[in-house]
Short mmCIF file of C-alpha atoms in Angstrom, two decimals:
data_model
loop_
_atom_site.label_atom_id
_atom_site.label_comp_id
_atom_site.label_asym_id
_atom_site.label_seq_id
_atom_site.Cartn_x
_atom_site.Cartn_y
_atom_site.Cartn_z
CA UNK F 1 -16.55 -31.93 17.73
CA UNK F 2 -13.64 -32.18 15.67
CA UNK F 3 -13.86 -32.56 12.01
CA UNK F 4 -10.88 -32.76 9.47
CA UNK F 5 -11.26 -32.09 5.32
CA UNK F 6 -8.58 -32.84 2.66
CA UNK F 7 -7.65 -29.58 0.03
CA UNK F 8 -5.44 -29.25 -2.51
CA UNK F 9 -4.96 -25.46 -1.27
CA UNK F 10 -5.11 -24.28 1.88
CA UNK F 11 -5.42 -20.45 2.28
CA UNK F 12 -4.83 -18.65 5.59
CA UNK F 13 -6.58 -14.94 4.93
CA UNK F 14 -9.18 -13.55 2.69
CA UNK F 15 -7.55 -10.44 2.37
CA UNK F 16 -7.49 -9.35 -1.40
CA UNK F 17 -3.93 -11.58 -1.60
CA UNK F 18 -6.18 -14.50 -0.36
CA UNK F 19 -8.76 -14.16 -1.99
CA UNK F 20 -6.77 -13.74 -5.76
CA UNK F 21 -4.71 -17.15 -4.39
CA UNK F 22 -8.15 -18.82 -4.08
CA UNK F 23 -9.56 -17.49 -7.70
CA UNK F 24 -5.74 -18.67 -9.38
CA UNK F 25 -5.82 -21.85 -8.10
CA UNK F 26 -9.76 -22.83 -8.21
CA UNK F 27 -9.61 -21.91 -11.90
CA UNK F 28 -7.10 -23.92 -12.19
CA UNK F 29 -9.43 -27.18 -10.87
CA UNK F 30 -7.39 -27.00 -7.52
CA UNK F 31 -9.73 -27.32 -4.45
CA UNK F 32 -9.36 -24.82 -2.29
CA UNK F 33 -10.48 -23.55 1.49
CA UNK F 34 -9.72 -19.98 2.92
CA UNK F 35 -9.70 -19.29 6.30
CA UNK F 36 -10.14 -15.90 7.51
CA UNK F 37 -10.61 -14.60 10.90
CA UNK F 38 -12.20 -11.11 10.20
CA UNK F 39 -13.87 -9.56 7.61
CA UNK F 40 -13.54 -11.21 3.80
CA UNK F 41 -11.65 -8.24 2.35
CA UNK F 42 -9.28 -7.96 4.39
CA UNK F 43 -7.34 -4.91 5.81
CA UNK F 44 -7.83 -2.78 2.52
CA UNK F 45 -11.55 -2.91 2.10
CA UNK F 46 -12.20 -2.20 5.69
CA UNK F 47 -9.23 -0.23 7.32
CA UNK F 48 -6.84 1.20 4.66
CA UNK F 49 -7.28 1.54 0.85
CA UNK F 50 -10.45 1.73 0.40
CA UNK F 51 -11.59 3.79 3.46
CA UNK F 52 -8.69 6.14 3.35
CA UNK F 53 -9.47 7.06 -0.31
CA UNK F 54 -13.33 7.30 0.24
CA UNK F 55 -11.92 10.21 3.07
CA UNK F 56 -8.98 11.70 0.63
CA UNK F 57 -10.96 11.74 -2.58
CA UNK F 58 -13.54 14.63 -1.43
CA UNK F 59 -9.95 16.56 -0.14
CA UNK F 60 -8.77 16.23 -3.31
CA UNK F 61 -11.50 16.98 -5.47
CA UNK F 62 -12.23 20.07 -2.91
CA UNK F 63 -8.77 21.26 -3.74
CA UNK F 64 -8.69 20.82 -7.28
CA UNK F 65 -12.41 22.92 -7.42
CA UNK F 66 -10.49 25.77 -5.51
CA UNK F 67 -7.93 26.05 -8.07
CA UNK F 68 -10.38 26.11 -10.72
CA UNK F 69 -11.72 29.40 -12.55
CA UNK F 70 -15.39 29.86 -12.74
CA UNK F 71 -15.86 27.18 -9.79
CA UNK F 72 -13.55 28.73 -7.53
CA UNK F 73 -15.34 31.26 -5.59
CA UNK F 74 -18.40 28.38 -5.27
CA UNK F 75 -16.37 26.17 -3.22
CA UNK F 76 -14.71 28.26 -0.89
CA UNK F 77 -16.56 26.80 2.17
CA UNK F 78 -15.04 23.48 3.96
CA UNK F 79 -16.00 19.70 3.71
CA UNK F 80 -19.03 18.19 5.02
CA UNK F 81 -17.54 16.41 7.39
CA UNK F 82 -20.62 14.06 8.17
CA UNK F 83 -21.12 13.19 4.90
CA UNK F 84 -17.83 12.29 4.18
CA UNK F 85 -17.56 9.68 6.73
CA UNK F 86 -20.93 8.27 5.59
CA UNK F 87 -19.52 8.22 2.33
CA UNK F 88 -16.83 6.21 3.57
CA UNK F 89 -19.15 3.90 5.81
CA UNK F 90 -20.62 3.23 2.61
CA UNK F 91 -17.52 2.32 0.85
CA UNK F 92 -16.60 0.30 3.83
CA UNK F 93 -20.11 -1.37 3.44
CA UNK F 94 -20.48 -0.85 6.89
CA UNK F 95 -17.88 -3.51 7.63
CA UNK F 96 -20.07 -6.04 6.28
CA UNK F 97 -18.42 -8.51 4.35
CA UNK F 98 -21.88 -10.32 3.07
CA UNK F 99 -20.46 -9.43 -0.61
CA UNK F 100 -17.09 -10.51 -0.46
CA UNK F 101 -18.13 -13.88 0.55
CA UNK F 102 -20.56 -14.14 -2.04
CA UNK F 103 -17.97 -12.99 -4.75
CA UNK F 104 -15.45 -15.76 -2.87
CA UNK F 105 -17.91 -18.64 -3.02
CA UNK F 106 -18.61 -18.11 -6.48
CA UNK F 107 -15.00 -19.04 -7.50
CA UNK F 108 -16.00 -22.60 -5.50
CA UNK F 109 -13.38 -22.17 -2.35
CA UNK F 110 -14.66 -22.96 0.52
CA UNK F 111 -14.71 -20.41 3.43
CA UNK F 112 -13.67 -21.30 6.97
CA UNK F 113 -13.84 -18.69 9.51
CA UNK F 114 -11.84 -18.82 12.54
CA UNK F 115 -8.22 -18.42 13.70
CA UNK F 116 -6.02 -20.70 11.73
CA UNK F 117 -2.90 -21.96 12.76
CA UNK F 118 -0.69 -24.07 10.89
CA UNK F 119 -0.20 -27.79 12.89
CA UNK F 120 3.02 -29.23 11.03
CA UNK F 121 3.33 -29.67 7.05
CA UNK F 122 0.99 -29.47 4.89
CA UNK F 123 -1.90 -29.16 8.30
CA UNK F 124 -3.80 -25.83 9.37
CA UNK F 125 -6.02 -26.14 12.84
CA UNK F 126 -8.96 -23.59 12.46
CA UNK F 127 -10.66 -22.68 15.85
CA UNK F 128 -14.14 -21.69 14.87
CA UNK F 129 -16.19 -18.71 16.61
CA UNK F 130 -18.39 -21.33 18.19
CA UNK F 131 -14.98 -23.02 19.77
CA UNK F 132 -15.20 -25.99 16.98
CA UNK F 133 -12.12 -27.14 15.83
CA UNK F 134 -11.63 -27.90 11.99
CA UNK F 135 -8.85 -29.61 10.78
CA UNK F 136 -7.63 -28.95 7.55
CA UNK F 137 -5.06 -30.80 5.23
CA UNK F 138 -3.41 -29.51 1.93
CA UNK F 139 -1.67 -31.81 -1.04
CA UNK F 140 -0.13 -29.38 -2.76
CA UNK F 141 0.22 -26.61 -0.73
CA UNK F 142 -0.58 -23.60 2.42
CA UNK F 143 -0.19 -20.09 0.94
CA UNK F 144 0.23 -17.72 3.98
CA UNK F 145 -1.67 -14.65 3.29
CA UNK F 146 -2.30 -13.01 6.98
CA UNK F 147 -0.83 -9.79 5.79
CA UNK F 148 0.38 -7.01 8.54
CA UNK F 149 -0.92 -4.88 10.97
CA UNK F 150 0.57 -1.39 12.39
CA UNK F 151 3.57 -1.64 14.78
CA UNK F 152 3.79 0.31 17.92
CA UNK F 153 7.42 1.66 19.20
CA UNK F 154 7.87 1.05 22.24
CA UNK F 155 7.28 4.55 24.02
CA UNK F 156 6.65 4.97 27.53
CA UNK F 157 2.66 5.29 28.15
CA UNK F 158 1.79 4.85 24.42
CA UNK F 159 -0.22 1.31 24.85
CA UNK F 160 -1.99 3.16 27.90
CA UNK F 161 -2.51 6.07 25.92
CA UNK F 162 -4.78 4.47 23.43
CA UNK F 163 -3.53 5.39 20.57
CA UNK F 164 -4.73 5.59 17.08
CA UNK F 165 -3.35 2.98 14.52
CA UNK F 166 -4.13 3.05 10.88
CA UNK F 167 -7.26 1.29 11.89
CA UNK F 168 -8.69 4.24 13.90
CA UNK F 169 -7.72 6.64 11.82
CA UNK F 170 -9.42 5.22 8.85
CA UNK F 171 -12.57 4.15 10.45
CA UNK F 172 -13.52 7.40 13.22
CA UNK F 173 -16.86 9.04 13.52
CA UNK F 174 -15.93 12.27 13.75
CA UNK F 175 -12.78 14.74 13.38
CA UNK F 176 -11.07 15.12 16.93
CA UNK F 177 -10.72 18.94 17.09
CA UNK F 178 -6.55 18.27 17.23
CA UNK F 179 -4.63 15.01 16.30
CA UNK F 180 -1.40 14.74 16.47
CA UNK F 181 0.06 12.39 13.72
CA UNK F 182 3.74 10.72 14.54
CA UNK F 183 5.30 9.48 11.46
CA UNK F 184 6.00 10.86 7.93
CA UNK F 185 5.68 8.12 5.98
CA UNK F 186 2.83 7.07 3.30
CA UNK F 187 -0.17 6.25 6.34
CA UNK F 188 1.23 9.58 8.25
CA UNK F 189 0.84 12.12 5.62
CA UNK F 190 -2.22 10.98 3.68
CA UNK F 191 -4.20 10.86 7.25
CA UNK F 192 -2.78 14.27 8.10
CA UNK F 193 -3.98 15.15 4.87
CA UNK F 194 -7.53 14.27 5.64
CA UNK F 195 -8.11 15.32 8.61
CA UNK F 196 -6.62 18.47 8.38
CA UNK F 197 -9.46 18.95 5.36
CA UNK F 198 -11.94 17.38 7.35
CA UNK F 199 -11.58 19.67 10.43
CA UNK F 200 -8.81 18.59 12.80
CA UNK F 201 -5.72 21.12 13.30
CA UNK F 202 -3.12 18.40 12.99
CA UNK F 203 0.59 18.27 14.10
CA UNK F 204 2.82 15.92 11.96
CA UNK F 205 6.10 14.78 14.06
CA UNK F 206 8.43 13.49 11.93
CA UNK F 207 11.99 12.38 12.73
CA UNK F 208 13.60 12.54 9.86
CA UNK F 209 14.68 15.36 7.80
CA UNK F 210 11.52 14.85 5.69
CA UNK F 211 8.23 13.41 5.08
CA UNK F 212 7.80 10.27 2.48
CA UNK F 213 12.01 9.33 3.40
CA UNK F 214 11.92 6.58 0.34
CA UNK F 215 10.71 8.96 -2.27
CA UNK F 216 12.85 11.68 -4.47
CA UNK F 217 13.36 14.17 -1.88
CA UNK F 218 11.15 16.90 -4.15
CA UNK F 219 8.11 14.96 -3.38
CA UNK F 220 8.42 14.68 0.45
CA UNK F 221 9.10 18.90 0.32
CA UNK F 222 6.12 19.47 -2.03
CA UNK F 223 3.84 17.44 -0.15
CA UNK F 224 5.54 18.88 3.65
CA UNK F 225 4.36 22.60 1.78
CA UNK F 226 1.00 21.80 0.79
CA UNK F 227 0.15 20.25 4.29
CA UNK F 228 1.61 23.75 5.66
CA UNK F 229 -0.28 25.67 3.48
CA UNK F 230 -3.64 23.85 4.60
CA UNK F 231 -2.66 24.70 8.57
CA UNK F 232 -0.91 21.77 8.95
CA UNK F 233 2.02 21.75 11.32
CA UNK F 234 4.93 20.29 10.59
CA UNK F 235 7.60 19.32 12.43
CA UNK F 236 10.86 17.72 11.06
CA UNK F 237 13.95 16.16 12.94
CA UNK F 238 11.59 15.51 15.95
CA UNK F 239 11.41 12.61 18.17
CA UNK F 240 8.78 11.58 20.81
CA UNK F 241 10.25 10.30 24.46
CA UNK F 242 6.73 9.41 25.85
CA UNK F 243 2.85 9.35 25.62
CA UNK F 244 0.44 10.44 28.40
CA UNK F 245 -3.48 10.40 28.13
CA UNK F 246 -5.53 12.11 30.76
CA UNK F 247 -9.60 12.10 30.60
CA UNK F 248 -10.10 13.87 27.10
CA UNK F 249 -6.69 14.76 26.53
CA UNK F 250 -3.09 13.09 24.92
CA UNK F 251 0.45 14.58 25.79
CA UNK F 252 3.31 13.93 23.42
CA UNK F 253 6.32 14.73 24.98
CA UNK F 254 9.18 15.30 22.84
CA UNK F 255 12.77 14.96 22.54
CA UNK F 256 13.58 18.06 23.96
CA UNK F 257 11.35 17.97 26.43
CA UNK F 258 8.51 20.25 24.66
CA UNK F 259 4.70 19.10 25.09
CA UNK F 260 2.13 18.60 22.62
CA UNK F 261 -1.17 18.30 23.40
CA UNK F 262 -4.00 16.77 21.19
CA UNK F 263 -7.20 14.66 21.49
CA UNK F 264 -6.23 12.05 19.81
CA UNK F 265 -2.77 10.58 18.61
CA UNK F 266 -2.05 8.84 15.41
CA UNK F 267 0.95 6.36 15.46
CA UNK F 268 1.91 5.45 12.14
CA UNK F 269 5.37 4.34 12.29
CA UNK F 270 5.43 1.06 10.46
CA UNK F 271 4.23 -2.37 9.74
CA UNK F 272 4.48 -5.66 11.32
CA UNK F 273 3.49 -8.84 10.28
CA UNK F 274 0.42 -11.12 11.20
CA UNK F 275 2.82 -14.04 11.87
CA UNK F 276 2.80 -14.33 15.72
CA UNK F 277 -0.11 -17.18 16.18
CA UNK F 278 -0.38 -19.08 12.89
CA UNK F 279 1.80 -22.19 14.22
CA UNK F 280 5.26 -21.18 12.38
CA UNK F 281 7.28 -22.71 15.77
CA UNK F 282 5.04 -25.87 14.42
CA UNK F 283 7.41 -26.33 11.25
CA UNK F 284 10.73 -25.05 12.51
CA UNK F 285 9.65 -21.49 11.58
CA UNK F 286 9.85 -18.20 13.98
CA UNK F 287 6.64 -16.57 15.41
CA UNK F 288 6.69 -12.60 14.43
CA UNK F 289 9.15 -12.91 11.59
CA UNK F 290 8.22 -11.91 8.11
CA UNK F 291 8.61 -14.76 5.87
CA UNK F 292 11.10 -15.40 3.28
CA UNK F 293 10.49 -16.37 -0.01
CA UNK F 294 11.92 -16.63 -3.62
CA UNK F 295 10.38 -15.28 -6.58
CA UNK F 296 7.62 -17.90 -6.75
CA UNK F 297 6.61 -17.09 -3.38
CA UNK F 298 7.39 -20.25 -2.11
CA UNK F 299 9.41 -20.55 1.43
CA UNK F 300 12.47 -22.12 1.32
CA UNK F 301 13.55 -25.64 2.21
CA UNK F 302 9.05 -25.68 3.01
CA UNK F 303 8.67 -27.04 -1.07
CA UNK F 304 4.74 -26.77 -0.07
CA UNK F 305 4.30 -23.21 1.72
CA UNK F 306 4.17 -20.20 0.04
CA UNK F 307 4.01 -16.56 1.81
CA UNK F 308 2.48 -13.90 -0.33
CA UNK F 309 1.74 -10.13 0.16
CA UNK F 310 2.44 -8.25 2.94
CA UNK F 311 3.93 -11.19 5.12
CA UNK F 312 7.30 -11.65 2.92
CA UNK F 313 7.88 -8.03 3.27
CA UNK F 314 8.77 -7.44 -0.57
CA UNK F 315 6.44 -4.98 -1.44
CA UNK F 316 3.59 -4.24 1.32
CA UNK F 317 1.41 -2.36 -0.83
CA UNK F 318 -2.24 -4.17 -2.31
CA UNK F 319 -1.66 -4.25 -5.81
CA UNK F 320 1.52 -5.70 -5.18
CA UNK F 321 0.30 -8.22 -3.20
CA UNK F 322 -2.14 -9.47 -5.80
CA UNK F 323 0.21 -9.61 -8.28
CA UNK F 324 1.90 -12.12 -5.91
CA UNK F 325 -1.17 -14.30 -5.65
CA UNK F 326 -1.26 -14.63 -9.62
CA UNK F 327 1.57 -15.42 -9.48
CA UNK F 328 2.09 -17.90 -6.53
CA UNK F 329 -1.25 -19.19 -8.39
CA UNK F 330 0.36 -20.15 -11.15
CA UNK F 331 3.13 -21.60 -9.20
CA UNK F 332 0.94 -24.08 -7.03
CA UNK F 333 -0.81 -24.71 -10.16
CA UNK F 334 2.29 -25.92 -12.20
CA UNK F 335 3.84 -27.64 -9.46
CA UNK F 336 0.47 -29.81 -8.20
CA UNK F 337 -0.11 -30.19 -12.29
CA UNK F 338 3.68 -32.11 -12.26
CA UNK F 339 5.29 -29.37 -14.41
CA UNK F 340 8.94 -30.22 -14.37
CA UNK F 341 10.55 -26.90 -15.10
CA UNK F 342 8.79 -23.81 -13.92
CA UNK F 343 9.08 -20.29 -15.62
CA UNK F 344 11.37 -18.46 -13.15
CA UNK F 345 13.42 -16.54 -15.48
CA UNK F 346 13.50 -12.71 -15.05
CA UNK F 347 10.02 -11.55 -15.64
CA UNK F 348 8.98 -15.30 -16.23
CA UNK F 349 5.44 -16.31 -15.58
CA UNK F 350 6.40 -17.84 -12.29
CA UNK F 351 8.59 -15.06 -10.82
CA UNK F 352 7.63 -12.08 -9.13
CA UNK F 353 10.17 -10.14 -11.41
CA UNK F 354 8.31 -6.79 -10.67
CA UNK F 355 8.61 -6.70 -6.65
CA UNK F 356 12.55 -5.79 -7.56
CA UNK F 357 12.07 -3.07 -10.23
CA UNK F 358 8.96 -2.12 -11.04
CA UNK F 359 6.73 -1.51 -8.29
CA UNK F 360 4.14 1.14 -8.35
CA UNK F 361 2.72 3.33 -5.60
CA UNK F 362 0.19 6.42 -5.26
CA UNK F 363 0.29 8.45 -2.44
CA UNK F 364 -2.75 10.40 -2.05
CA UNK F 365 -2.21 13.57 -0.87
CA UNK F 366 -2.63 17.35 -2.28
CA UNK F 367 -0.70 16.79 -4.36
CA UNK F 368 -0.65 13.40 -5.28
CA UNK F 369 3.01 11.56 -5.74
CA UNK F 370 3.20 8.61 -7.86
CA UNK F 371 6.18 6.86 -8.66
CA UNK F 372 7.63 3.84 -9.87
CA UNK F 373 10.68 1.78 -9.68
CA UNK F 374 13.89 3.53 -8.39
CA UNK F 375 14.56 6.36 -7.06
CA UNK F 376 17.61 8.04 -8.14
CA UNK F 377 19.07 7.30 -4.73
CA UNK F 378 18.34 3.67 -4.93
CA UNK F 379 19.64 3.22 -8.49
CA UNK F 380 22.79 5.01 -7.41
CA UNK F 381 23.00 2.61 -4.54
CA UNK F 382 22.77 -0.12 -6.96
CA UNK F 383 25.76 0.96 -8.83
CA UNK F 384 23.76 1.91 -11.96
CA UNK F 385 25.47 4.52 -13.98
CA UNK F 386 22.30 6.66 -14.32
CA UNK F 387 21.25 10.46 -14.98
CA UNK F 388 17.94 11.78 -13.91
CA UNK F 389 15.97 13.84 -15.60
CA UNK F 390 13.64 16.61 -13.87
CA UNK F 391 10.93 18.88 -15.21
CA UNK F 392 8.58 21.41 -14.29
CA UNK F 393 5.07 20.09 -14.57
CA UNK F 394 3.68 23.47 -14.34
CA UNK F 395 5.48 24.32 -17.80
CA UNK F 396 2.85 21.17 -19.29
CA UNK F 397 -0.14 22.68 -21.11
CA UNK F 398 -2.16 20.15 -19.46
CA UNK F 399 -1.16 21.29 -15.88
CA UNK F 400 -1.83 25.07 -16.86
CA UNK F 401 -5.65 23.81 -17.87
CA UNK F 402 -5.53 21.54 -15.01
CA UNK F 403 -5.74 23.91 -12.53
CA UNK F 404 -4.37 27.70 -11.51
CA UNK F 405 -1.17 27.72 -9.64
CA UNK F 406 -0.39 23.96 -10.59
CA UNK F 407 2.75 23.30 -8.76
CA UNK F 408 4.58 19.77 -9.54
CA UNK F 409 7.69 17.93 -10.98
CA UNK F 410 8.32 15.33 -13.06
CA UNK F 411 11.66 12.80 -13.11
CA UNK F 412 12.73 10.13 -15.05
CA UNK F 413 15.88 8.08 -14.07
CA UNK F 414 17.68 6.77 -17.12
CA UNK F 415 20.04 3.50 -16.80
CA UNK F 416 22.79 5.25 -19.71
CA UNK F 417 24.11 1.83 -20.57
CA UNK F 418 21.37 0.52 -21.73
CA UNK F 419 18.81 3.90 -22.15
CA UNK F 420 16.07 2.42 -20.42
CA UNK F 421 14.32 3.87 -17.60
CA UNK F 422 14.81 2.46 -14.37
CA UNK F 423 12.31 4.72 -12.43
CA UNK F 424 9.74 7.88 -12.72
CA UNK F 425 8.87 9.93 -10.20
CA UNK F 426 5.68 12.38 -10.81
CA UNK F 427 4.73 15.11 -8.07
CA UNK F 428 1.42 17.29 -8.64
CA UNK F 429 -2.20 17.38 -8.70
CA UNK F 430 -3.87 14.29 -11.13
CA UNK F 431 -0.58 12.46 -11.30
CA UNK F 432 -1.98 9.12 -9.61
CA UNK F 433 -3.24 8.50 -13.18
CA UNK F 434 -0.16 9.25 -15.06
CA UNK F 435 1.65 6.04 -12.87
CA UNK F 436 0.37 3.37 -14.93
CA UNK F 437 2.42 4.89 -18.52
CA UNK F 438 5.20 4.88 -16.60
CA UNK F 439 5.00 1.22 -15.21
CA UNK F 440 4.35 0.05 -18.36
CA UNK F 441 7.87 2.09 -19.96
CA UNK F 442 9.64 0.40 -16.41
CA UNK F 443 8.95 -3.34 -16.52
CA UNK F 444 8.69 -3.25 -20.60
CA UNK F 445 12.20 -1.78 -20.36
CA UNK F 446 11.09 0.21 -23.44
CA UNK F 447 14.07 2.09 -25.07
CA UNK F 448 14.34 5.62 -25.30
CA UNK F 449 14.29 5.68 -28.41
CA UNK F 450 10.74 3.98 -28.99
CA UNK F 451 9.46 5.87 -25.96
CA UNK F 452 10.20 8.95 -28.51
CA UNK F 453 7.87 7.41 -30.83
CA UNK F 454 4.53 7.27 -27.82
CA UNK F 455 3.16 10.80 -28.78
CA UNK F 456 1.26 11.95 -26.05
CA UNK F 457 -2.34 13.68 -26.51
CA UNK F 458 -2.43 17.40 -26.39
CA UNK F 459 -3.52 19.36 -23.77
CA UNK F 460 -2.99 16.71 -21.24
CA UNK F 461 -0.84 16.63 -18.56
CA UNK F 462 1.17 13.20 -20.46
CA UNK F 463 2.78 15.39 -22.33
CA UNK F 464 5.34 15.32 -19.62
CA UNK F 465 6.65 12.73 -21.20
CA UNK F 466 7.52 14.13 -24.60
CA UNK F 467 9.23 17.00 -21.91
CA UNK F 468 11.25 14.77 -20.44
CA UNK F 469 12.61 13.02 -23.68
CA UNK F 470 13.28 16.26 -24.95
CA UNK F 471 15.16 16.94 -21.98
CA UNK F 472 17.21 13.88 -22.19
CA UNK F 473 17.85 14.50 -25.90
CA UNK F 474 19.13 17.93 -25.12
#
């Protein structure tokens, strides 16, 4: 049976990018049919954001009781391990998406499920789980929205090795007794970070000459120390030749020929897109490529398809991603509405101004790094004349009463033409909530000298910021 309905939107994936497409344009009037394969929710509800957290927070809050007077000595036992992870099945809901698709069917899209494909302009072919085929059409537009999934190297043994991706690591039922972890990036240090709390003796490989590589190098060594401290190995300016698994146990063999031998392996080495089987070759596009787009999030010389989130590679991170959606909404929405000149200006309300400068990431470790913008590196790179400034978080009041022992830094790179800030950087325990301030100084490209005029509340750990404009000041 083969039955074919006419949209003004057609969404492929009910991630969160999908599913803030759908609410954009439906509020807009604009009919509008998802199609999602999976779970509604995507990745981050079920595999990475919000699983990861639900195992990180109880690490985190654990740590933060040990360095705290009068509550130390009454947390000096470990995690419950069990009830963590039922915490986090919880979170998960048990990888039931019954609520998501009631919250996406109250904005009035319709939901298809199945594996969509794209079948020419404008024309997405959805395969149902029954083996029905739907056929869909779109007036205005087809917002790709399939996101990414983890990328394997290409190691001799690994596929037969079964390793852990992000996936596994997120969503296992108990703590393997070792795990080695093979990448020091953002999904390689926050799941060495929980399962090192939650019971595992973990072995970060790492081939680089340290962990988070894209980060100001003080937050890659502060986090690399902390994970030591917590019996953590780390290893640094290490590569892995081959994998081997045999009954309950995996072999990494190294570059120099050493073994390491774990129960489980974690590969977390990067990203790849969901672009393989969603018809691209159907419209002159390439299978497996990450998909270009310009600030509206449309694809070029394709006036009607729009990539947006992880699949155009700008910024794979969720937030990010959803920003795209409201703002490829708004696009789709001016275009199918006849606009004749869109807002694409720098930080115009159809450009995706902040994916260059002002994007804004947590990494949840002990400590926590958050950071926005450019590094000093990066800005450098850019051929910004810029000076960073650094200080001691420790030296805040609000760290002191945060916890004993706080160890963290603070940096703030200033663009001295125009005395703006260009990026922040913020290393320590409690930072994640300190990001958001900075964001707001980043894509406001707020002066110095107003900045000087935000007092921060005392004792709190924002008073970094009055530090660091004293700093600058001299």
């Amino acid at each position: 049976m083969t039955e074919t309905t006419e949209y003004d939107v057609v969404v492929l994936g009910a991630g969160p990018v999908g599913e803030n497409v759908a609410d954009r344009t439906r509020a807009a009037g604009l009919s509008t049919a998802v199609v999602e394969a999976e779970l509604v929710g995507g990745e981050c509800s079920y595999w990475a954001c919000m699983p990861s957290k639900a195992l990180l927070r109880p690490v985190i809050t654990h740590a933060d009781a040990r360095r705290t007077p009068g509550l130390a000595d009454a947390v000096q036992g470990p995690l419950d391990t069990a009830a963590v992870l039922a915490h986090r099945n919880e979170v998960t809901a048990h990888h039931r998406d019954d609520g998501q698709v009631t919250w996406l069917e109250s904005t009035g899209a319709r939901l298809h499920r199945g594996h969509g494909r794209l079948d020419g302009p404008r024309r997405v072919t959805v395969t149902a789980p029954d083996g029905r085929t739907h056929h869909l059409t779109a007036r205005h537009a087809v917002a790709v929205c399939t996101g990414s999934r983890a990328r394997l190297p290409d190691l001799p043994g690994l596929a037969e090795a079964h390793p852990w991706t992000s996936r596994e690591a997120t969503s296992a039922e108990r703590a393997p007794g070792r795990l080695v972890v093979i990448g020091g990036g953002v999904v390689g240090v926050e799941m060495a970070t929980a399962w090192q709390h939650l019971g595992s003796r973990v072995t970060l490989l790492v081939r680089g000459d340290r962990v988070l590589p894209r980060m100001e190098p003080f937050a890659g060594d502060l986090v690399a120390e902390a994970l030591r401290g917590a019996g953590a190995e780390v290893r640094t300016g290490t590569s892995v030749r081959a994998v081997t698994r045999e009954a309950d146990a995996v072999t990494v063999e190294l570059g120099d020929g050493e073994r390491v031998t774990a129960d489980e392996v974690l590969v977390a080495t990067g990203r790849a897109p969901r672009t393989d089987d969603i018809g691209l070759d159907t419209i002159g596009l390439t299978p497996g490529d990450w998909l270009t787009v310009d600030d509206t999030l449309r694809v070029p010389d394709h006036p009607w398809l729009y990539a947006v989130g992880d699949v155009n590679h700008r910024a794979l991170l969720t937030h990010q991603g959803k920003y795209q959606a409201r703002i490829a909404g708004a696009a789709i929405t001016a275009r199918a509405q006849g606009v004749p000149l869109l807002e694409t200006d720098r930080w115009g309300a159809h450009a995706a101004t902040a994916d260059h400068t002002a994007v804004p990431q947590v990494v949840f470790t002990d400590p926590e790094v958050a950071a926005v913008g450019l590094s000093l590196a990066e800005a450098e790179a850019a051929g910004h004349r810029v000076r960073a400034v650094d200080y001691d978080l420790s030296s805040v009041a609000g760290a002191y009463l945060y916890a004993d022992d706080y160890r963290g830094c603070a940096r703030m790179v200033v663009d001295l033409d125009r005395e703006v800030l260009l990026g922040v950087t913020f290393v320590g325990p409690g930072v994640g909530e300190l990001i958001h301030s900075a964001t707001i100084a980043v894509a406001g490209e707020v002066p110095l000298e107003r900045l000087w005029h935000a007092v921060p509340s005392y004792p709190t750990i924002s008073e970094v910021w009055l530090r660091l404009l004293e700093t600058y000041r001299g």
